[in-house]
Amino acid sequence: MGIDIFKAVTHLIFDLDGLLIDTETLNFRAVNKVAEKYGKKYLMEDKVKVLGKRGAESTQTVIDLVGLPLTVDEFLKEFDPIFAELVKDVKFMPGAVRIVHHFHKQSIPMAVATSSSAEEFELKTKSLPDLFEPGKYFHHILTAGSDSEIERGKPDPQTFLVCAKRFDPPADPSKILVFEDSGNGVLAALAAGMQVVQVPDPAIIAHNQAKPTLIIDSLENFKPEIFGLPRFDQKIMDAL
């Protein structure tokens, strides 16, 4: 793609799971631990269909795809303690801290828009408090799974449109760049009239049907200048 196809932006929105923190790997392991009890397997092509969905919709999709003889509540009763133990060791995705620190230093307004509920967000990030401390780096964090304004999850654009509205002043969607890992997230951002950089899990690239503005293999390889954003200061970045 030529650089001339990219438009300058003023605001950034980041997905959480699989984009800033490596929870998708842990989620995949936890689902398979449950599935194995019933002689089933959660496949990568199943995961692609679930990514970006929220709450009970996400859980029901997993149950249906895997063919588990469980209700949503029954599944969560088995899944939650497994995931809660695994997520204690959650790590940042490569380049995540670097990119957030850079844009914070450059005073670029940023937000997080996740399909997680507020409770799930707290569980996933409590071992990584600094980056997600309220108001420190991100102007706001939208937890779509429990937000009263969000009626429809990704791939519907509502999550990103509400997130854009909560900047102060509200941000023009056409001036927002979204960072996503999931196809559903890419579809949601594009439907909201935003540009989107996709950083997909290498394991799902073969199943990826989304057509983002730009696709990269790691946040470490993002070049801000092609979207009219300040270049990385290599000396500062090397210190992080």
Coordinates of C-alpha atoms in Angstrom, one line a residue, residues 3-238:
I3 CA 1.6 6.0 2.0
D4 CA -0.8 8.4 0.1
I5 CA -3.8 6.2 0.9
F6 CA -3.4 6.8 4.7
K7 CA -5.0 9.9 6.2
A8 CA -3.6 12.0 9.1
V9 CA -5.3 11.3 12.5
T10 CA -5.5 13.1 15.8
H11 CA -6.8 10.5 18.2
L12 CA -6.1 6.8 18.9
I13 CA -8.3 4.0 20.2
F14 CA -6.7 0.7 21.3
D15 CA -8.4 -2.7 21.7
L16 CA -7.2 -4.6 24.8
D17 CA -7.2 -8.3 24.5
G18 CA -4.5 -9.6 22.1
L19 CA -3.5 -6.1 21.2
L20 CA -2.1 -4.5 24.3
I21 CA -2.1 -7.5 26.6
D22 CA -1.7 -11.2 25.7
T23 CA -4.9 -12.5 27.2
E24 CA -6.2 -14.2 24.0
T25 CA -3.5 -16.9 24.3
L26 CA -4.6 -17.5 27.9
N27 CA -8.3 -17.4 27.0
F28 CA -7.6 -20.0 24.3
R29 CA -5.9 -22.3 26.8
A30 CA -8.6 -21.9 29.4
V31 CA -11.4 -22.7 26.9
N32 CA -9.6 -25.8 25.8
K33 CA -9.2 -27.0 29.4
V34 CA -12.9 -26.9 29.7
A35 CA -13.5 -28.4 26.2
E36 CA -11.2 -31.3 27.0
K37 CA -13.4 -32.4 29.9
Y38 CA -16.1 -33.2 27.3
G39 CA -13.8 -34.7 24.7
K40 CA -14.0 -31.5 22.5
K41 CA -11.4 -29.1 21.1
Y42 CA -11.5 -25.4 20.6
L43 CA -9.9 -24.7 17.2
M44 CA -8.2 -21.6 15.9
E45 CA -10.9 -21.1 13.3
D46 CA -13.4 -21.1 16.1
K47 CA -11.4 -18.4 17.9
V48 CA -11.5 -16.1 14.9
K49 CA -15.3 -16.1 15.0
V50 CA -15.4 -15.3 18.7
L51 CA -12.8 -12.5 18.8
G52 CA -14.3 -9.1 19.5
K53 CA -17.6 -10.3 20.7
R54 CA -18.7 -9.5 24.2
G55 CA -20.2 -11.1 27.3
A56 CA -22.8 -13.8 27.0
E57 CA -22.8 -13.6 23.2
S58 CA -19.1 -14.5 23.1
T59 CA -19.6 -17.3 25.6
Q60 CA -22.6 -18.8 23.7
T61 CA -20.6 -18.6 20.5
V62 CA -17.8 -20.7 22.0
I63 CA -20.3 -23.2 23.4
D64 CA -22.0 -23.6 20.0
L65 CA -18.8 -23.8 18.0
V66 CA -17.2 -26.4 20.3
G67 CA -20.5 -28.3 20.8
L68 CA -20.4 -28.2 24.6
P69 CA -23.4 -29.6 26.6
L70 CA -23.4 -26.5 28.8
T71 CA -25.3 -23.3 29.4
V72 CA -23.5 -20.0 29.6
D73 CA -23.6 -20.0 33.4
E74 CA -22.4 -23.6 33.5
F75 CA -19.5 -22.9 31.2
L76 CA -18.4 -19.8 33.1
K77 CA -18.5 -21.7 36.4
E78 CA -15.8 -24.0 34.9
F79 CA -13.9 -21.4 32.8
D80 CA -13.6 -18.5 35.2
P81 CA -11.4 -20.1 37.9
I82 CA -9.1 -21.5 35.2
F83 CA -8.7 -18.2 33.4
A84 CA -8.3 -16.2 36.7
E85 CA -5.3 -18.4 37.6
L86 CA -3.7 -18.1 34.1
V87 CA -4.2 -14.3 33.9
K88 CA -2.0 -13.7 36.9
D89 CA 0.9 -14.2 34.5
V90 CA -0.5 -12.0 31.7
K91 CA 2.1 -10.0 29.7
F92 CA 2.1 -7.0 27.5
M93 CA 2.1 -7.6 23.8
P94 CA 5.4 -6.7 22.1
G95 CA 5.6 -2.9 21.5
A96 CA 2.5 -2.1 23.6
V97 CA 4.3 -0.2 26.4
R98 CA 6.5 1.6 23.9
I99 CA 3.7 2.8 21.7
V100 CA 1.6 4.0 24.6
H101 CA 4.4 5.9 26.2
H102 CA 5.4 7.5 22.9
F103 CA 2.0 8.9 22.1
H104 CA 1.4 10.0 25.7
K105 CA 4.7 11.9 25.6
Q106 CA 3.5 13.5 22.3
S107 CA 0.1 14.5 23.9
I108 CA -1.9 12.4 21.4
P109 CA -5.3 11.6 23.0
M110 CA -5.8 7.9 23.5
A111 CA -8.5 5.6 24.7
V112 CA -9.1 1.9 25.2
A113 CA -12.3 0.2 23.8
T114 CA -12.6 -3.4 24.9
S115 CA -15.4 -5.9 24.7
S116 CA -14.6 -6.9 28.3
S117 CA -16.9 -5.9 31.2
A118 CA -15.5 -3.6 33.9
E119 CA -15.1 -6.6 36.1
E120 CA -13.2 -8.6 33.4
F121 CA -11.0 -5.6 32.7
E122 CA -10.0 -5.3 36.3
L123 CA -9.2 -9.0 36.5
K124 CA -7.1 -8.9 33.3
T125 CA -5.1 -5.7 34.2
K126 CA -4.7 -5.8 37.9
S127 CA -1.2 -7.3 37.6
L128 CA -0.3 -4.5 35.1
P129 CA -1.6 -1.4 37.0
D130 CA 0.7 1.4 35.7
L131 CA -0.4 1.5 32.1
F132 CA -4.1 1.3 32.9
E133 CA -4.2 3.7 35.9
P134 CA -7.2 5.9 35.3
G135 CA -6.3 9.1 33.5
K136 CA -2.6 8.4 33.4
Y137 CA -2.1 7.4 29.8
F138 CA -5.6 6.9 28.4
H139 CA -8.2 9.7 28.4
H140 CA -10.8 7.0 29.1
I141 CA -11.4 3.3 29.0
L142 CA -14.6 1.9 27.6
T143 CA -15.6 -1.5 28.8
A144 CA -18.3 -2.5 26.4
G145 CA -19.3 -5.6 28.2
S146 CA -20.9 -3.7 31.0
D147 CA -21.4 -0.2 29.5
S148 CA -25.0 1.0 29.6
E149 CA -24.6 2.8 26.3
I150 CA -23.4 -0.2 24.4
E151 CA -26.2 -2.4 23.1
R152 CA -24.4 -4.1 20.3
G153 CA -20.9 -5.5 20.4
K154 CA -18.3 -5.7 17.6
P155 CA -18.5 -6.0 14.6
D156 CA -21.2 -3.3 15.1
P157 CA -19.5 0.1 15.2
Q158 CA -21.3 1.3 18.4
T159 CA -18.4 0.5 20.7
F160 CA -16.0 2.8 18.7
L161 CA -18.6 5.5 18.1
V162 CA -19.4 5.8 21.8
C163 CA -15.7 5.8 22.6
A164 CA -15.1 8.6 20.1
K165 CA -17.8 10.6 21.7
R166 CA -16.2 10.4 25.1
F167 CA -13.1 12.3 24.2
D168 CA -13.2 15.9 25.4
P169 CA -14.1 17.4 23.0
P170 CA -15.6 14.5 21.1
A171 CA -13.4 13.2 18.3
D172 CA -14.3 13.1 14.6
P173 CA -14.4 9.4 13.7
S174 CA -12.5 10.2 10.4
K175 CA -9.6 11.5 12.5
I176 CA -9.3 8.4 14.7
L177 CA -6.9 5.5 14.2
V178 CA -7.9 2.2 15.8
F179 CA -5.5 -0.6 16.7
E180 CA -7.2 -4.0 16.7
D181 CA -6.2 -7.7 16.5
S182 CA -9.6 -9.2 15.6
G183 CA -11.5 -9.3 12.4
N184 CA -14.7 -8.3 14.2
G185 CA -12.9 -5.3 15.6
V186 CA -11.6 -4.3 12.2
L187 CA -15.1 -4.5 10.8
A188 CA -16.4 -2.4 13.7
A189 CA -13.8 0.3 13.3
L190 CA -14.3 0.6 9.5
A191 CA -18.1 0.7 9.9
A192 CA -17.5 3.6 12.4
G193 CA -15.7 5.5 9.6
M194 CA -12.3 5.1 11.2
Q195 CA -8.9 3.9 9.9
V196 CA -7.7 0.7 11.5
V197 CA -4.4 -1.0 11.9
Q198 CA -4.7 -4.7 12.5
V199 CA -2.1 -6.7 14.4
P200 CA -3.5 -10.2 14.1
D201 CA -2.3 -13.3 16.0
P202 CA 0.0 -15.1 13.5
A203 CA -2.1 -18.3 14.1
I204 CA -5.2 -16.7 12.8
I205 CA -3.9 -14.9 9.7
A206 CA -4.9 -17.8 7.5
H207 CA -8.5 -17.4 8.7
N208 CA -8.5 -13.6 8.6
Q209 CA -11.3 -12.2 6.4
A210 CA -11.0 -8.5 7.5
K211 CA -9.5 -5.8 5.2
P212 CA -7.9 -3.2 7.5
T213 CA -6.4 0.0 6.5
L214 CA -3.0 -1.5 7.4
I215 CA -1.9 -4.8 8.7
I216 CA 1.3 -5.3 10.6
D217 CA 2.8 -8.3 12.5
S218 CA 3.6 -6.4 15.7
L219 CA 3.1 -3.0 17.3
E220 CA 6.9 -2.8 17.3
N221 CA 6.7 -2.3 13.5
F222 CA 4.2 0.5 13.4
K223 CA 5.4 3.7 11.7
P224 CA 3.4 6.7 13.2
E225 CA 4.5 9.1 10.5
I226 CA 2.4 7.4 7.7
F227 CA -0.7 8.6 9.6
G228 CA 0.7 12.1 10.3
L229 CA 1.8 11.2 13.8
P230 CA 5.1 12.1 15.5
R231 CA 7.9 9.6 14.7
F232 CA 9.3 7.5 17.5
D233 CA 12.3 9.0 19.3
Q234 CA 14.6 6.0 19.2
K235 CA 16.7 7.0 22.2
I236 CA 13.7 7.3 24.4
M237 CA 12.1 4.2 23.0
D238 CA 15.3 2.1 23.6

